Coordinates of C-alpha atoms in Angstrom, one line a residue:
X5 CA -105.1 20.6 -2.9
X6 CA -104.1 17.1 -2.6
X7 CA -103.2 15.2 0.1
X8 CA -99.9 14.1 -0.8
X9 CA -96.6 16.2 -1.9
X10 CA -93.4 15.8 -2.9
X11 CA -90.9 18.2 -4.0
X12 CA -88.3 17.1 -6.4
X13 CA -85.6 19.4 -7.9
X14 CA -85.0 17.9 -11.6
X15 CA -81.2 18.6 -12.1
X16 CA -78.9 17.8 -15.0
X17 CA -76.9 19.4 -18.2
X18 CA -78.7 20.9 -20.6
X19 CA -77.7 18.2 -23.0
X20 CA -79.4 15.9 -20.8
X21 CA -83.1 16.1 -21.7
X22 CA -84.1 17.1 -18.3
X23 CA -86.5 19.8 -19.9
X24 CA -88.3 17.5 -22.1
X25 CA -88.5 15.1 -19.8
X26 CA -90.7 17.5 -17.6
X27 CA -92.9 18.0 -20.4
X28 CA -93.2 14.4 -20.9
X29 CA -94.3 14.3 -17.1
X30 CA -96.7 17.0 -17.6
X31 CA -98.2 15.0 -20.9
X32 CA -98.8 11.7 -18.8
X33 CA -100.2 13.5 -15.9
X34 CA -102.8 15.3 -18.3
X35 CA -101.5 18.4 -17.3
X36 CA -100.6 19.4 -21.1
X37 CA -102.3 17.7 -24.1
X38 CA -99.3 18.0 -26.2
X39 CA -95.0 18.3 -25.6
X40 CA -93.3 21.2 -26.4
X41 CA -90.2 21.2 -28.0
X42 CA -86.6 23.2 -26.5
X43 CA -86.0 24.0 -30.0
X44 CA -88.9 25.5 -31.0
X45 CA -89.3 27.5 -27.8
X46 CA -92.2 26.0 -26.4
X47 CA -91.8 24.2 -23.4
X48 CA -93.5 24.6 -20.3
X49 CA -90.4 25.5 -18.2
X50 CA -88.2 27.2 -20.9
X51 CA -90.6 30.3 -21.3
X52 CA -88.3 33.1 -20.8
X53 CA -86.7 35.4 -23.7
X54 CA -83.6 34.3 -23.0
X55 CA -84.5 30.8 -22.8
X56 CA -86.4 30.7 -26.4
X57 CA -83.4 32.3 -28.0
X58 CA -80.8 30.1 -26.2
X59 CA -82.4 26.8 -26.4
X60 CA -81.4 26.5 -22.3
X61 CA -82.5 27.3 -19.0
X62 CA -81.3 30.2 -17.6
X63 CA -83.4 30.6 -14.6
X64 CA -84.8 28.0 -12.5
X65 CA -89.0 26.8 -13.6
X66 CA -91.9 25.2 -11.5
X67 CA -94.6 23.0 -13.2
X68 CA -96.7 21.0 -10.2
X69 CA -97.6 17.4 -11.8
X70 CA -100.2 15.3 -10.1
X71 CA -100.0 11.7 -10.2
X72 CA -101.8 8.9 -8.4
X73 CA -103.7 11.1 -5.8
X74 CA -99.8 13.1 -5.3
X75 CA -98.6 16.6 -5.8
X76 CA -95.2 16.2 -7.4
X77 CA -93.9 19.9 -7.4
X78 CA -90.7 19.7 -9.4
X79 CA -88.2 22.3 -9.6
X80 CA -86.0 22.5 -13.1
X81 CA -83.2 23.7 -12.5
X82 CA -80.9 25.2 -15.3
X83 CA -77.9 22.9 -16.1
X84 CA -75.2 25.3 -16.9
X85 CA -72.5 26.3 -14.5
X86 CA -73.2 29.9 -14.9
X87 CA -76.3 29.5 -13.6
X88 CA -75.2 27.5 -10.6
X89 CA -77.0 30.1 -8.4
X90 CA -80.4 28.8 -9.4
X91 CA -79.4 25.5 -8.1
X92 CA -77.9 26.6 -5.0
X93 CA -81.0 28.7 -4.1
X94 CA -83.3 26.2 -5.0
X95 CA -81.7 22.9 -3.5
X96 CA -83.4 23.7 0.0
X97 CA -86.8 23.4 -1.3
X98 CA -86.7 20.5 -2.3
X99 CA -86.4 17.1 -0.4
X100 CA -85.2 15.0 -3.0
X101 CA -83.2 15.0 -6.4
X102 CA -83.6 13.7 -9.5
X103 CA -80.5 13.6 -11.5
X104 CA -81.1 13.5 -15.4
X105 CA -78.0 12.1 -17.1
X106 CA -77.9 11.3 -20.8
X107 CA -76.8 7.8 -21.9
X108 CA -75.1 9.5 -24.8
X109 CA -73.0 11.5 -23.1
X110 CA -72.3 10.4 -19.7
X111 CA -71.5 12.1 -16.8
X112 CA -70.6 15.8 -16.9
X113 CA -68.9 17.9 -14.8
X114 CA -72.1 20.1 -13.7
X115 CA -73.9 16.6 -13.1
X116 CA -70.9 15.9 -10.4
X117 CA -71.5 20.1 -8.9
X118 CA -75.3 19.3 -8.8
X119 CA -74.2 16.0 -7.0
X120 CA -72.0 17.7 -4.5
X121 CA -74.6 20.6 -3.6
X122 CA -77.0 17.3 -2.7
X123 CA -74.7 15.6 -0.4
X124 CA -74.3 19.4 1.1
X125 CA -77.8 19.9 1.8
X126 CA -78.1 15.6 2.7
X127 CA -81.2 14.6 0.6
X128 CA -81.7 11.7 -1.3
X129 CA -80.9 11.2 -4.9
X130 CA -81.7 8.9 -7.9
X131 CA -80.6 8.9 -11.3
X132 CA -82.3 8.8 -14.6
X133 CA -80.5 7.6 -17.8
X134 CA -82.4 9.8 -20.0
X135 CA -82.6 9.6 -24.0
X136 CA -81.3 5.3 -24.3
X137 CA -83.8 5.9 -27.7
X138 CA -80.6 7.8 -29.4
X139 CA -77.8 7.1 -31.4
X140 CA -74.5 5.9 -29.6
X141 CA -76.2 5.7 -26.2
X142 CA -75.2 3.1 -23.8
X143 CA -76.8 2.2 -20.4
X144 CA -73.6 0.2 -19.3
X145 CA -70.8 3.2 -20.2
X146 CA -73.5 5.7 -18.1
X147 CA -73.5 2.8 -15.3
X148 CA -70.0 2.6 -15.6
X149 CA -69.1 6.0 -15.3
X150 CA -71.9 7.1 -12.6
X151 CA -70.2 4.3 -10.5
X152 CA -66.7 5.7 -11.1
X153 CA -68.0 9.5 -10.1
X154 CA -70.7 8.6 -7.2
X155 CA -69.1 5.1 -5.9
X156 CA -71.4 1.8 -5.3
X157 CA -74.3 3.8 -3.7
X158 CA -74.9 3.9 -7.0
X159 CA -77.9 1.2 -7.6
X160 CA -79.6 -0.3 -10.8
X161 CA -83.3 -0.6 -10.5
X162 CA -83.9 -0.7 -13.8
X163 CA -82.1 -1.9 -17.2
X164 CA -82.8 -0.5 -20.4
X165 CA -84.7 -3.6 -23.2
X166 CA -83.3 -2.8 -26.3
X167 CA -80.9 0.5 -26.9
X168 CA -80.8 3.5 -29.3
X169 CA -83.5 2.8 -32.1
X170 CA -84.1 -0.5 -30.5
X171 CA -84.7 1.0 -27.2
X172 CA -88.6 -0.5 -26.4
X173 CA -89.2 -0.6 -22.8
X174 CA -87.5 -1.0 -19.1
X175 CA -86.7 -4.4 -17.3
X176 CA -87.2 -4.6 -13.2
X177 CA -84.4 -6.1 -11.4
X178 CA -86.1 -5.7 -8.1
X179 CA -89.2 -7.5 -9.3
X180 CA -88.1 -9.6 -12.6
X181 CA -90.8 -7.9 -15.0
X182 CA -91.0 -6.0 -17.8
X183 CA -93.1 -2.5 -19.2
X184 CA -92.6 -2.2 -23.1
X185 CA -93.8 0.6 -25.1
X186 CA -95.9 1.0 -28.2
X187 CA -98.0 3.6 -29.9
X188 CA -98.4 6.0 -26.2
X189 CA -99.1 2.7 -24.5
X190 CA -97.2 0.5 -21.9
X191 CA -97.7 -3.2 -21.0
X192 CA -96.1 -5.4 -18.2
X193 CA -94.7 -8.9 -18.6
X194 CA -92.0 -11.3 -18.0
X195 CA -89.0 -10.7 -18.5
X196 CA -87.4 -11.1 -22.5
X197 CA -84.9 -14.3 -22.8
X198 CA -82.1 -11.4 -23.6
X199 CA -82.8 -9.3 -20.2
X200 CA -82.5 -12.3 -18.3
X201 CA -79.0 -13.8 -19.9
X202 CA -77.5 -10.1 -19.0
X203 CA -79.6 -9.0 -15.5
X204 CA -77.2 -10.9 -13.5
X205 CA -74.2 -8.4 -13.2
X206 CA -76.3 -5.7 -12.8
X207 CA -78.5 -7.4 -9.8
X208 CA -75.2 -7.8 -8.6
X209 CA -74.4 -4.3 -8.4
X210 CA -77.8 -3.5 -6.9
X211 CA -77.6 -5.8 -4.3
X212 CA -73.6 -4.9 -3.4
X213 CA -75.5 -1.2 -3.2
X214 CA -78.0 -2.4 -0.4
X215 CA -75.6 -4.3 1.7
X216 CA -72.7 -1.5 1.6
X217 CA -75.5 0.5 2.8
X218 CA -76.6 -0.9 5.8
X219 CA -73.9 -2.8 8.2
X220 CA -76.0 -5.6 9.3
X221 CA -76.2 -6.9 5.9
X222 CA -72.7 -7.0 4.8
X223 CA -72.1 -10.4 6.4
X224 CA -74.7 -11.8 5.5
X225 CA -74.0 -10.8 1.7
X226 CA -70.4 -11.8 2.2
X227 CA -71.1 -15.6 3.4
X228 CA -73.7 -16.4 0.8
X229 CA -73.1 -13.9 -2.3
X230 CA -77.1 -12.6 -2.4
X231 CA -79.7 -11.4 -0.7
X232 CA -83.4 -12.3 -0.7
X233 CA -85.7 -10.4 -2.6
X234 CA -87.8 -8.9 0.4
X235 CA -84.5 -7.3 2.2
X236 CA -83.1 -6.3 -1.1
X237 CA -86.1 -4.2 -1.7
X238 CA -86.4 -2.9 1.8
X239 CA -82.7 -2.1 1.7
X240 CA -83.7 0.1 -1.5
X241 CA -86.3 2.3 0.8
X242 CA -84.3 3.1 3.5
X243 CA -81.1 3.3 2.0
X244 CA -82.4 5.9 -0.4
X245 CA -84.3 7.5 2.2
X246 CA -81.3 8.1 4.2
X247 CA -79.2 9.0 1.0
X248 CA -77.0 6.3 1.4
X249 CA -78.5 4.5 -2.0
X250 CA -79.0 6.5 -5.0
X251 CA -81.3 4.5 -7.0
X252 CA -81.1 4.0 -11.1
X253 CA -84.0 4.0 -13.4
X254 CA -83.9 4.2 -17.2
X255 CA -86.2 5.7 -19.6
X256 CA -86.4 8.1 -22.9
X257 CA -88.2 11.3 -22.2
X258 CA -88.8 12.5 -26.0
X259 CA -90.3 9.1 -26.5
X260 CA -92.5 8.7 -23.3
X261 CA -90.6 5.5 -22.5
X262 CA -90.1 4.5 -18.5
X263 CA -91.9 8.1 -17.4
X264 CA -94.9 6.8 -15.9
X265 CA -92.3 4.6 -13.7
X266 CA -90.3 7.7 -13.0
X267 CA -93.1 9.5 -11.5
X268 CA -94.6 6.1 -9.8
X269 CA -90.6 5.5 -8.0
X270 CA -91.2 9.6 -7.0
X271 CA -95.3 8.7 -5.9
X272 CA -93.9 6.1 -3.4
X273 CA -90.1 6.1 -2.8
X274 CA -89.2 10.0 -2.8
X275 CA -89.8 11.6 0.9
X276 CA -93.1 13.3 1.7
X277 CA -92.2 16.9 3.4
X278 CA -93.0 15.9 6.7
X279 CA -91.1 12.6 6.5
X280 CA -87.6 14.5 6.7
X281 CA -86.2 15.5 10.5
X282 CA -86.8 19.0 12.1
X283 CA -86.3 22.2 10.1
X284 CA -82.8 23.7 11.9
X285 CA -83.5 27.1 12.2
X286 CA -81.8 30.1 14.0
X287 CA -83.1 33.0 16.2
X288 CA -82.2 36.7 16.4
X289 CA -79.4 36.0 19.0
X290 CA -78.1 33.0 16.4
X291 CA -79.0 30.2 19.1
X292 CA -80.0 27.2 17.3
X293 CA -83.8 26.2 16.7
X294 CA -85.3 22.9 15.8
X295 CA -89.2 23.1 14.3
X296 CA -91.7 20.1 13.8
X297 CA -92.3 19.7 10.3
X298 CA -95.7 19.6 11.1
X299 CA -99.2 21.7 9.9
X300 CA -100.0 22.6 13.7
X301 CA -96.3 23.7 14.4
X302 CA -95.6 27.7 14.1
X303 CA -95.3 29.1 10.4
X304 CA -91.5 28.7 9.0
X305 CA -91.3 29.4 5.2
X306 CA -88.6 30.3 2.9
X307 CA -88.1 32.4 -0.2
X308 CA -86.2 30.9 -2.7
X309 CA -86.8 32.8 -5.5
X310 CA -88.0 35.4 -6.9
X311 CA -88.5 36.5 -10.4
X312 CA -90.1 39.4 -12.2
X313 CA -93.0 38.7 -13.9
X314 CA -94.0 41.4 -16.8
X315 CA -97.6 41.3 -15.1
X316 CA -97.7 41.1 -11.9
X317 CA -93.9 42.1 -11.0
X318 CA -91.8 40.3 -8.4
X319 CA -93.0 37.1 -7.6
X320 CA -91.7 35.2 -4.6
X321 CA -91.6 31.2 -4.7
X322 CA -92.4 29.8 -1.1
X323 CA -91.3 26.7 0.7
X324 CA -93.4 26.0 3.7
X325 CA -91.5 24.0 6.3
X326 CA -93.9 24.2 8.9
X327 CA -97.5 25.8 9.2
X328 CA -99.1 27.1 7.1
X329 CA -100.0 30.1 5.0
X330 CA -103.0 31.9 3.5
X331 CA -103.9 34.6 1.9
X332 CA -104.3 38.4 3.4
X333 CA -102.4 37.3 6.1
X334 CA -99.7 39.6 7.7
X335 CA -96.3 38.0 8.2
X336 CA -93.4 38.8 9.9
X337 CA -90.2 38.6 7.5
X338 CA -87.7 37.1 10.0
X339 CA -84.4 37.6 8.6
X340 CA -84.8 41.7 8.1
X341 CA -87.5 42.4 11.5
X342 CA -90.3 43.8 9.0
X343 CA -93.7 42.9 8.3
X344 CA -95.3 41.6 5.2
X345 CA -99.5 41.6 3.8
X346 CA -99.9 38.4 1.9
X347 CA -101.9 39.0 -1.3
X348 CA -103.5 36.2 -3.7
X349 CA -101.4 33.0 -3.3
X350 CA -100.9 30.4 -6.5
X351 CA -99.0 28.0 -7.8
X352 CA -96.6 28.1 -10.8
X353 CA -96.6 26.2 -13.7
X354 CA -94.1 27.5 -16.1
X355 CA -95.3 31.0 -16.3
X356 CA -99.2 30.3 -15.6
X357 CA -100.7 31.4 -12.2
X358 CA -102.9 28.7 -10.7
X359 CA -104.7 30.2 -8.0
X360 CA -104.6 28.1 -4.7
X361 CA -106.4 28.8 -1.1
X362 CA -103.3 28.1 0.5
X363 CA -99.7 27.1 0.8
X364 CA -100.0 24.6 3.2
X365 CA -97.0 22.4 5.1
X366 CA -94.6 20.7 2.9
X367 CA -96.0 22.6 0.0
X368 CA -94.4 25.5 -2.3
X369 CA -96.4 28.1 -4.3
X370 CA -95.8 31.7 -4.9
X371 CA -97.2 35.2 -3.9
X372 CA -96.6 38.6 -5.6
X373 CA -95.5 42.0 -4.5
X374 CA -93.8 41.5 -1.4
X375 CA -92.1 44.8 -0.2
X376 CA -89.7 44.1 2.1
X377 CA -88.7 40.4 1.0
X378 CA -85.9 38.8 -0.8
X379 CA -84.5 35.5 -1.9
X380 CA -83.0 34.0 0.8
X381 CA -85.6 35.1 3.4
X382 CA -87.6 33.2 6.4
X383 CA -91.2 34.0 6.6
X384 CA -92.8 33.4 10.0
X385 CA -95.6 34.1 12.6
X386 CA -95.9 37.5 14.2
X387 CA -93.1 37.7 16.8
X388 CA -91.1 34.6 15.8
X389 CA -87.8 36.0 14.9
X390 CA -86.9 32.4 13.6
X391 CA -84.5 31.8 10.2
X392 CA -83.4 29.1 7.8
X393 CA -80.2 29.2 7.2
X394 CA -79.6 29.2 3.9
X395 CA -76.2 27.9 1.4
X396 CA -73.9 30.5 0.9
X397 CA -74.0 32.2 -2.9
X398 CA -71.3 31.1 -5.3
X399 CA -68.0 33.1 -5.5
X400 CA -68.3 35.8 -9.2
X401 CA -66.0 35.1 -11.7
X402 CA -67.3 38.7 -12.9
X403 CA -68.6 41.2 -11.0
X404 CA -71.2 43.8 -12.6
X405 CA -73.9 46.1 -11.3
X406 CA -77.1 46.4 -13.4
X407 CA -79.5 48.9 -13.3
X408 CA -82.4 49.5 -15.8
X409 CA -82.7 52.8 -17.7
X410 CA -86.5 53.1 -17.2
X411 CA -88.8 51.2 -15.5
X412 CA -89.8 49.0 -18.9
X413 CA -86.6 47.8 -18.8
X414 CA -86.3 46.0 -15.3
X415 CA -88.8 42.8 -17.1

């Protein structure tokens, strides 16, 4: 296990790219030694059935990445709004979101539900303007229209050098460099004479970001127009720590462009598990709880998903907010009273099973054949009648009970 996690929910329509932009993660990382393609069915994350034939996600998908000594354990969630459900169950897993909007076509109206399901739960989000490589894309209609649906928390980091077939490489506004791309590999410079003539309005917008953010600095931005570099950069950490700036990066997932800086902005600005405050929890009599997010505090997990896998059968996908678990121990499942034998823990990566020795704090993995446990449930200690409380389901549009005919059918 390494030392260092963070668990991102990757969010987004499923015009955005979101899906190949995992499997671009998953090529830098090593993890894979070629991408799959969403139209061809073979992508890590898209591995159901349903998914092959669609060409979407249907269900929400795992794949751990490890970069730079981190864990990065990020959630895909589907993008269309009949399968909000997966988003709303998974949202509480995750401590930060990365929202995946195409430059092509904008905003779309599941981006701004994703959005809103964010500010619910109060974690941090930044924004990727995924596939700037394509035809008709445009990083200042996206910035436009992110600003017009998210307001001035919405922050520039990054702007795009070159766009559609032009598209080469990312400029820093925080740090006046520049990454270009060639032939799988990336190499840092000055800025290009064209970046420069163009950064100013958008440094403007970052720094407006990072002084509507924080009180103290609003005067100081009013009386002299700017910042300095240091507190515009520290006003970027916080701010998006505390969800107050949601941070813009650029990139082109098909292409590789601006991924290695995606998962290096995750590495070091995106909230480690036990950075965030106290898990609220509740106890039998509903009296309110608060837990250290911490590995010596008492064991609070959550289930926040299970699937059915044509192997094993149900698997359950844990959170663990505090404590920590391991196998062939006996839980108590808090929200129904039972208790539950934990089996052979591991880690998903799309479909494969990665065994693991553990599932310790701040970390999410799965275990199979729990009896008495559902999504939704809190996993605890012996005796500690503890519970997350979790978002509230969706209201049906249709309502139908399925059953399978035989037991062959229920995969």
């Amino acid at each position: 296990m390494l030392f260092r996690s963070r668990n991102v929910l990757l969010v987004g329509h499923h015009g955005s790219g979101k899906t190949t932009l995992l499997e671009a993660m998953l090529l830098a990382s090593g993890a894979i030694q070629r991408m799959g393609a969403v139209a061809d069915g073979t992508t890590v994350a898209d591995h159901e059935p349903e998914e092959v034939r669609k060409g979407l996600s249907v269900s929400l998908a795992m794949a751990p990445v490890e970069w730079r000594g981190a864990k990065i354990n990020v959630l895909d969630a589907p993008g269309d709004a009949d399968f909000i459900g997966e988003l709303r169950g998974s949202i509480l897993a995750a401590d930060a979101v990365l929202v995946v909007v195409s430059a092509v076509d904008g905003v779309e109206v599941q981006t701004e539900a994703a959005w809103d399901l964010a500010v619910e739960a109060g974690i941090p989000r930044a924004i990727l303007v995924n596939k700037l490589d394509r035809e008709r894309a445009s990083f200042a209609r996206t910035l436009d229209g992110l600003v017009a649906a998210f307001g001035t928390q919405v922050a520039p980091l990054e702007l795009p050098i070159g766009e559609e077939a032009n598209f080469a490489g990312v400029a820093d506004l925080l740090h006046g460099h520049a990454t270009t791309y060639a032939d799988g590999a990336s190499t840092e410079g000055p800025w290009p004479d064209d970046v420069a003539d163009r950064a100013a309005p958008y440094r403007e917008k970052l720094v407006e970001a990072v002084a509507a953010a924080d009180d103290a600095l609003i005067e100081t931005y009013l009386a002299t127009g700017d910042l300095p570099e240091d507190v515009v950069v520290a006003g970027v950490r916080t701010g998006f720590a505390d969800a107050r700036i949601a941070p813009v990066l650029c990139g082109a997932g098909a292409k590789g462009i601006g991924v290695d800086r995606v998962l290096d902005f995750i590495v070091e600005e995106f909230p480690a598990p036990t950075d965030r405050d106290h898990v609220h929890l509740v106890d039998a009599d509903g009296v309110a709880v608060q837990r250290r997010r911490a590995a010596d505090a008492p064991l609070t997990a959550l289930v926040f998903k299970t699937l059915s896998d044509p192997y094993v059968g149900h698997v359950s996908m844990i959170r663990v907010f505090s404590g920590s678990i391991t196998p062939d121990a006996t839980l108590l499942n808090a929200s129904t009273g039972l208790e539950e034998r934990i089996g052979q823990l591991f880690a998903l990566r799309g479909k494969d099973h990665v065994a693991v020795e553990g599932i310790p704090v701040g970390d999410i993995g799965a275990v199979a054949k729990l009896v008495h446990t559902t999504t939704g449930d809190t996993l605890a200690g012996k005796g500690d009648r503890v519970r997350i409380e979790t978002l509230s389901p969706p209201e049906p549009v249709l309502a139908y009970a399925i059953a399978p005919r035989t037991k062959g059918d229920e995969i």
